[in-house]
JSON list of C-alpha atoms in Angstrom, two decimals:
[
{"chain": "A", "resi": 878, "resn": "THR", "atom": "CA", "xyz": [29.20, 80.15, 232.88]},
{"chain": "A", "resi": 879, "resn": "THR", "atom": "CA", "xyz": [26.50, 83.09, 234.33]},
{"chain": "A", "resi": 880, "resn": "ASN", "atom": "CA", "xyz": [27.31, 86.64, 233.43]},
{"chain": "A", "resi": 881, "resn": "GLU", "atom": "CA", "xyz": [30.46, 86.63, 232.06]},
{"chain": "A", "resi": 882, "resn": "TYR", "atom": "CA", "xyz": [31.14, 88.12, 228.77]},
{"chain": "A", "resi": 883, "resn": "VAL", "atom": "CA", "xyz": [33.52, 90.71, 227.29]},
{"chain": "A", "resi": 884, "resn": "ASN", "atom": "CA", "xyz": [33.12, 94.41, 226.49]},
{"chain": "A", "resi": 885, "resn": "TYR", "atom": "CA", "xyz": [34.76, 96.42, 223.84]},
{"chain": "A", "resi": 886, "resn": "THR", "atom": "CA", "xyz": [34.42, 99.92, 224.09]},
{"chain": "A", "resi": 887, "resn": "GLY", "atom": "CA", "xyz": [33.83, 99.71, 220.24]},
{"chain": "A", "resi": 888, "resn": "VAL", "atom": "CA", "xyz": [35.38, 97.89, 217.59]},
{"chain": "A", "resi": 889, "resn": "ASP", "atom": "CA", "xyz": [33.97, 99.82, 214.31]},
{"chain": "A", "resi": 890, "resn": "ILE", "atom": "CA", "xyz": [34.23, 96.35, 211.93]},
{"chain": "A", "resi": 891, "resn": "GLY", "atom": "CA", "xyz": [31.70, 98.74, 209.23]},
{"chain": "A", "resi": 892, "resn": "THR", "atom": "CA", "xyz": [28.66, 97.95, 206.97]},
{"chain": "A", "resi": 893, "resn": "THR", "atom": "CA", "xyz": [30.89, 94.51, 205.82]},
{"chain": "A", "resi": 894, "resn": "HIS", "atom": "CA", "xyz": [31.66, 92.25, 207.73]},
{"chain": "A", "resi": 895, "resn": "SER", "atom": "CA", "xyz": [32.11, 88.61, 209.69]},
{"chain": "A", "resi": 896, "resn": "VAL", "atom": "CA", "xyz": [31.72, 86.96, 212.92]},
{"chain": "A", "resi": 897, "resn": "GLU", "atom": "CA", "xyz": [33.04, 83.66, 213.16]},
{"chain": "A", "resi": 898, "resn": "LEU", "atom": "CA", "xyz": [33.10, 81.77, 217.00]},
{"chain": "A", "resi": 899, "resn": "TRP", "atom": "CA", "xyz": [33.02, 78.82, 218.20]},
{"chain": "A", "resi": 900, "resn": "VAL", "atom": "CA", "xyz": [30.13, 78.14, 220.62]},
{"chain": "A", "resi": 901, "resn": "TYR", "atom": "CA", "xyz": [29.07, 75.37, 223.59]},
{"chain": "A", "resi": 902, "resn": "PRO", "atom": "CA", "xyz": [25.94, 75.85, 224.53]},
{"chain": "A", "resi": 903, "resn": "THR", "atom": "CA", "xyz": [24.69, 74.51, 227.66]},
{"chain": "A", "resi": 904, "resn": "ILE", "atom": "CA", "xyz": [21.07, 74.94, 228.28]},
{"chain": "A", "resi": 905, "resn": "THR", "atom": "CA", "xyz": [18.14, 75.90, 225.53]},
{"chain": "A", "resi": 906, "resn": "ASN", "atom": "CA", "xyz": [16.88, 78.76, 226.79]},
{"chain": "A", "resi": 907, "resn": "SER", "atom": "CA", "xyz": [16.38, 81.88, 224.38]},
{"chain": "A", "resi": 908, "resn": "GLY", "atom": "CA", "xyz": [18.21, 84.68, 224.18]},
{"chain": "A", "resi": 909, "resn": "ARG", "atom": "CA", "xyz": [22.00, 83.22, 225.31]},
{"chain": "A", "resi": 910, "resn": "TRP", "atom": "CA", "xyz": [23.97, 86.08, 223.02]},
{"chain": "A", "resi": 911, "resn": "MET", "atom": "CA", "xyz": [26.98, 84.83, 220.99]},
{"chain": "A", "resi": 912, "resn": "ALA", "atom": "CA", "xyz": [27.97, 89.06, 220.02]},
{"chain": "A", "resi": 913, "resn": "SER", "atom": "CA", "xyz": [25.70, 92.29, 220.03]},
{"chain": "A", "resi": 914, "resn": "THR", "atom": "CA", "xyz": [25.30, 96.26, 219.27]},
{"chain": "A", "resi": 915, "resn": "ASP", "atom": "CA", "xyz": [23.42, 98.36, 220.84]},
{"chain": "A", "resi": 916, "resn": "SER", "atom": "CA", "xyz": [20.50, 97.38, 217.65]},
{"chain": "A", "resi": 917, "resn": "TYR", "atom": "CA", "xyz": [22.68, 94.62, 216.36]},
{"chain": "A", "resi": 918, "resn": "TYR", "atom": "CA", "xyz": [22.25, 91.08, 218.39]},
{"chain": "A", "resi": 919, "resn": "PHE", "atom": "CA", "xyz": [24.03, 87.72, 217.13]},
{"chain": "A", "resi": 920, "resn": "ASP", "atom": "CA", "xyz": [21.92, 84.65, 219.49]},
{"chain": "A", "resi": 921, "resn": "ILE", "atom": "CA", "xyz": [20.82, 81.04, 220.27]},
{"chain": "A", "resi": 922, "resn": "ASN", "atom": "CA", "xyz": [17.14, 80.05, 220.81]},
{"chain": "A", "resi": 923, "resn": "GLY", "atom": "CA", "xyz": [17.34, 76.96, 221.69]},
{"chain": "A", "resi": 924, "resn": "SER", "atom": "CA", "xyz": [18.42, 75.03, 218.77]},
{"chain": "A", "resi": 925, "resn": "ASP", "atom": "CA", "xyz": [17.88, 78.44, 215.66]},
{"chain": "A", "resi": 926, "resn": "ILE", "atom": "CA", "xyz": [19.85, 81.59, 215.52]},
{"chain": "A", "resi": 927, "resn": "THR", "atom": "CA", "xyz": [18.51, 84.75, 215.54]},
{"chain": "A", "resi": 928, "resn": "PHE", "atom": "CA", "xyz": [19.79, 88.03, 214.04]},
{"chain": "A", "resi": 929, "resn": "ASN", "atom": "CA", "xyz": [18.65, 91.29, 214.82]},
{"chain": "A", "resi": 930, "resn": "ILE", "atom": "CA", "xyz": [19.59, 94.79, 213.07]},
{"chain": "A", "resi": 931, "resn": "ASN", "atom": "CA", "xyz": [17.38, 97.74, 213.88]},
{"chain": "A", "resi": 932, "resn": "THR", "atom": "CA", "xyz": [14.69, 95.71, 215.58]},
{"chain": "A", "resi": 933, "resn": "SER", "atom": "CA", "xyz": [13.99, 93.47, 212.36]},
{"chain": "A", "resi": 934, "resn": "PRO", "atom": "CA", "xyz": [14.91, 89.90, 213.11]},
{"chain": "A", "resi": 935, "resn": "ARG", "atom": "CA", "xyz": [15.29, 86.81, 210.79]},
{"chain": "A", "resi": 936, "resn": "THR", "atom": "CA", "xyz": [15.71, 83.31, 213.18]},
{"chain": "A", "resi": 937, "resn": "THR", "atom": "CA", "xyz": [16.98, 80.49, 210.93]},
{"chain": "A", "resi": 938, "resn": "SER", "atom": "CA", "xyz": [15.56, 77.35, 211.81]},
{"chain": "A", "resi": 939, "resn": "ASN", "atom": "CA", "xyz": [16.70, 73.74, 212.79]},
{"chain": "A", "resi": 940, "resn": "SER", "atom": "CA", "xyz": [20.35, 75.65, 212.15]},
{"chain": "A", "resi": 941, "resn": "GLY", "atom": "CA", "xyz": [22.10, 72.69, 213.62]},
{"chain": "A", "resi": 942, "resn": "ILE", "atom": "CA", "xyz": [23.45, 74.35, 217.17]},
{"chain": "A", "resi": 943, "resn": "GLN", "atom": "CA", "xyz": [24.14, 70.51, 219.32]},
{"chain": "A", "resi": 944, "resn": "ILE", "atom": "CA", "xyz": [23.24, 72.22, 223.36]},
{"chain": "A", "resi": 945, "resn": "GLY", "atom": "CA", "xyz": [26.15, 70.71, 225.27]},
{"chain": "A", "resi": 946, "resn": "ASN", "atom": "CA", "xyz": [28.50, 69.82, 222.40]},
{"chain": "A", "resi": 947, "resn": "TRP", "atom": "CA", "xyz": [30.66, 72.27, 220.31]},
{"chain": "A", "resi": 948, "resn": "ASN", "atom": "CA", "xyz": [29.39, 74.81, 216.98]},
{"chain": "A", "resi": 949, "resn": "HIS", "atom": "CA", "xyz": [31.15, 76.85, 214.84]},
{"chain": "A", "resi": 950, "resn": "CYS", "atom": "CA", "xyz": [28.91, 79.17, 213.93]},
{"chain": "A", "resi": 951, "resn": "VAL", "atom": "CA", "xyz": [29.31, 81.97, 211.00]},
{"chain": "A", "resi": 952, "resn": "PHE", "atom": "CA", "xyz": [27.67, 85.08, 210.16]},
{"chain": "A", "resi": 953, "resn": "VAL", "atom": "CA", "xyz": [29.06, 87.52, 207.14]},
{"chain": "A", "resi": 954, "resn": "ARG", "atom": "CA", "xyz": [27.67, 89.82, 206.21]},
{"chain": "A", "resi": 955, "resn": "ASP", "atom": "CA", "xyz": [27.47, 92.77, 202.92]},
{"chain": "A", "resi": 956, "resn": "ASN", "atom": "CA", "xyz": [25.93, 96.33, 202.94]},
{"chain": "A", "resi": 957, "resn": "THR", "atom": "CA", "xyz": [22.53, 94.18, 201.85]},
{"chain": "A", "resi": 958, "resn": "SER", "atom": "CA", "xyz": [22.38, 90.47, 202.68]},
{"chain": "A", "resi": 959, "resn": "TYR", "atom": "CA", "xyz": [24.05, 88.44, 204.89]},
{"chain": "A", "resi": 960, "resn": "THR", "atom": "CA", "xyz": [24.88, 84.36, 205.12]},
{"chain": "A", "resi": 961, "resn": "VAL", "atom": "CA", "xyz": [24.80, 81.89, 208.50]},
{"chain": "A", "resi": 962, "resn": "TYR", "atom": "CA", "xyz": [27.37, 78.71, 208.87]},
{"chain": "A", "resi": 963, "resn": "VAL", "atom": "CA", "xyz": [26.97, 76.16, 211.58]},
{"chain": "A", "resi": 964, "resn": "ASN", "atom": "CA", "xyz": [30.29, 73.84, 211.29]},
{"chain": "A", "resi": 965, "resn": "GLY", "atom": "CA", "xyz": [31.20, 73.85, 207.87]},
{"chain": "A", "resi": 966, "resn": "SER", "atom": "CA", "xyz": [27.68, 74.35, 205.90]},
{"chain": "A", "resi": 967, "resn": "GLN", "atom": "CA", "xyz": [25.87, 77.35, 205.07]},
{"chain": "A", "resi": 968, "resn": "ILE", "atom": "CA", "xyz": [21.97, 77.23, 206.58]},
{"chain": "A", "resi": 969, "resn": "ASP", "atom": "CA", "xyz": [21.02, 79.76, 205.65]},
{"chain": "A", "resi": 970, "resn": "THR", "atom": "CA", "xyz": [21.57, 83.33, 203.55]},
{"chain": "A", "resi": 971, "resn": "GLY", "atom": "CA", "xyz": [19.15, 85.92, 202.49]},
{"chain": "A", "resi": 972, "resn": "ASN", "atom": "CA", "xyz": [18.70, 90.30, 202.63]},
{"chain": "A", "resi": 973, "resn": "ASN", "atom": "CA", "xyz": [17.10, 92.16, 205.03]},
{"chain": "A", "resi": 974, "resn": "ALA", "atom": "CA", "xyz": [16.73, 96.04, 203.36]},
{"chain": "A", "resi": 975, "resn": "ALA", "atom": "CA", "xyz": [16.24, 96.86, 206.96]},
{"chain": "A", "resi": 976, "resn": "TRP", "atom": "CA", "xyz": [19.98, 96.80, 207.49]},
{"chain": "A", "resi": 977, "resn": "ASP", "atom": "CA", "xyz": [21.30, 98.36, 204.67]},
{"chain": "A", "resi": 978, "resn": "GLY", "atom": "CA", "xyz": [23.62, 100.79, 205.75]},
{"chain": "A", "resi": 979, "resn": "ILE", "atom": "CA", "xyz": [23.25, 99.95, 209.08]},
{"chain": "A", "resi": 980, "resn": "GLY", "atom": "CA", "xyz": [27.31, 99.43, 210.67]},
{"chain": "A", "resi": 981, "resn": "PHE", "atom": "CA", "xyz": [28.65, 97.05, 213.13]},
{"chain": "A", "resi": 982, "resn": "THR", "atom": "CA", "xyz": [30.19, 98.23, 216.34]},
{"chain": "A", "resi": 983, "resn": "LEU", "atom": "CA", "xyz": [31.41, 95.12, 218.19]},
{"chain": "A", "resi": 984, "resn": "LYS", "atom": "CA", "xyz": [30.21, 95.65, 221.99]},
{"chain": "A", "resi": 985, "resn": "ASN", "atom": "CA", "xyz": [29.76, 93.09, 224.05]},
{"chain": "A", "resi": 986, "resn": "ILE", "atom": "CA", "xyz": [31.06, 89.12, 223.61]},
{"chain": "A", "resi": 987, "resn": "ALA", "atom": "CA", "xyz": [28.26, 86.94, 225.29]},
{"chain": "A", "resi": 988, "resn": "ALA", "atom": "CA", "xyz": [26.05, 88.69, 226.83]},
{"chain": "A", "resi": 989, "resn": "ASP", "atom": "CA", "xyz": [23.53, 91.83, 225.48]},
{"chain": "A", "resi": 990, "resn": "SER", "atom": "CA", "xyz": [24.46, 94.16, 228.75]},
{"chain": "A", "resi": 991, "resn": "ILE", "atom": "CA", "xyz": [21.00, 96.23, 227.72]},
{"chain": "A", "resi": 992, "resn": "ASN", "atom": "CA", "xyz": [18.39, 93.76, 228.17]},
{"chain": "A", "resi": 993, "resn": "GLY", "atom": "CA", "xyz": [21.24, 91.82, 231.06]},
{"chain": "A", "resi": 994, "resn": "TYR", "atom": "CA", "xyz": [21.26, 88.71, 228.67]},
{"chain": "A", "resi": 995, "resn": "TYR", "atom": "CA", "xyz": [24.17, 86.45, 229.12]},
{"chain": "A", "resi": 996, "resn": "ALA", "atom": "CA", "xyz": [25.69, 83.41, 227.29]},
{"chain": "A", "resi": 997, "resn": "GLU", "atom": "CA", "xyz": [25.07, 80.21, 229.09]},
{"chain": "A", "resi": 998, "resn": "GLY", "atom": "CA", "xyz": [28.16, 77.45, 227.83]},
{"chain": "A", "resi": 999, "resn": "TYR", "atom": "CA", "xyz": [31.36, 79.22, 226.81]},
{"chain": "A", "resi": 1000, "resn": "LEU", "atom": "CA", "xyz": [32.54, 79.81, 223.93]},
{"chain": "A", "resi": 1001, "resn": "SER", "atom": "CA", "xyz": [36.32, 80.44, 222.47]},
{"chain": "A", "resi": 1002, "resn": "MET", "atom": "CA", "xyz": [38.00, 81.51, 219.40]},
{"chain": "A", "resi": 1003, "resn": "VAL", "atom": "CA", "xyz": [35.71, 84.60, 218.57]},
{"chain": "A", "resi": 1004, "resn": "LYS", "atom": "CA", "xyz": [36.75, 86.42, 215.52]},
{"chain": "A", "resi": 1005, "resn": "ALA", "atom": "CA", "xyz": [35.75, 89.92, 213.68]},
{"chain": "A", "resi": 1006, "resn": "TYR", "atom": "CA", "xyz": [36.30, 90.38, 210.52]},
{"chain": "A", "resi": 1007, "resn": "ASN", "atom": "CA", "xyz": [36.43, 93.93, 208.92]},
{"chain": "A", "resi": 1008, "resn": "ARG", "atom": "CA", "xyz": [35.05, 92.32, 205.30]},
{"chain": "A", "resi": 1009, "resn": "THR", "atom": "CA", "xyz": [33.36, 89.80, 204.10]},
{"chain": "A", "resi": 1010, "resn": "ILE", "atom": "CA", "xyz": [35.33, 85.69, 204.45]},
{"chain": "A", "resi": 1011, "resn": "SER", "atom": "CA", "xyz": [34.24, 83.37, 201.90]},
{"chain": "A", "resi": 1012, "resn": "TYR", "atom": "CA", "xyz": [32.42, 79.88, 202.25]},
{"chain": "A", "resi": 1013, "resn": "ASP", "atom": "CA", "xyz": [36.81, 78.79, 201.54]},
{"chain": "A", "resi": 1014, "resn": "GLU", "atom": "CA", "xyz": [38.21, 80.43, 204.79]},
{"chain": "A", "resi": 1015, "resn": "VAL", "atom": "CA", "xyz": [34.55, 79.86, 206.45]},
{"chain": "A", "resi": 1016, "resn": "LEU", "atom": "CA", "xyz": [35.79, 75.68, 205.37]},
{"chain": "A", "resi": 1017, "resn": "GLN", "atom": "CA", "xyz": [39.59, 75.92, 206.05]},
{"chain": "A", "resi": 1018, "resn": "ASN", "atom": "CA", "xyz": [38.89, 77.48, 209.54]},
{"chain": "A", "resi": 1019, "resn": "TYR", "atom": "CA", "xyz": [36.41, 75.04, 210.97]},
{"chain": "A", "resi": 1020, "resn": "ASN", "atom": "CA", "xyz": [38.74, 72.14, 209.25]},
{"chain": "A", "resi": 1021, "resn": "ALA", "atom": "CA", "xyz": [41.94, 73.66, 210.71]},
{"chain": "A", "resi": 1022, "resn": "HIS", "atom": "CA", "xyz": [40.38, 73.92, 214.86]},
{"chain": "A", "resi": 1023, "resn": "LYS", "atom": "CA", "xyz": [37.82, 70.69, 214.88]},
{"chain": "A", "resi": 1024, "resn": "PHE", "atom": "CA", "xyz": [39.34, 68.14, 216.11]},
{"chain": "A", "resi": 1025, "resn": "ARG", "atom": "CA", "xyz": [40.88, 70.46, 218.76]},
{"chain": "A", "resi": 1026, "resn": "PHE", "atom": "CA", "xyz": [36.85, 70.79, 219.87]},
{"chain": "A", "resi": 1027, "resn": "GLY", "atom": "CA", "xyz": [35.96, 67.29, 219.72]},
{"chain": "A", "resi": 1028, "resn": "LEU", "atom": "CA", "xyz": [34.52, 66.70, 216.34]},
{"chain": "A", "resi": 1029, "resn": "PRO", "atom": "CA", "xyz": [35.17, 64.61, 213.39]}
]
């Protein structure tokens, strides 16, 4: 779909948080936003996942995102480090000093209203946590719902 998104008035989930969602991208253009605030985004860029806090981006190449299929994507962040999962597998981890102490107030799902970028495809089961979720929780959530989305 085009130009459809969810806008929140501001759900503060702090510097330690997790964002989990099922995404079905239909095109590979860059800037297909999954979640954003004024200074934070998490998006699909081709088959890569890009996330950025305060103009300090990090791109995960070859993330395993499949265009035209459902994908389970999870971004977990504590104050100084992050981990990204796709379809139950950890695909990236690291830290970025530019992100230290920057909180997260969820503003949009499927859009960046400031720059006019919108998700191309479908989103389902979006969850935001004000804590880090463990790998076991990521795997449990993936396995509990993967058949619903046609994954083996």
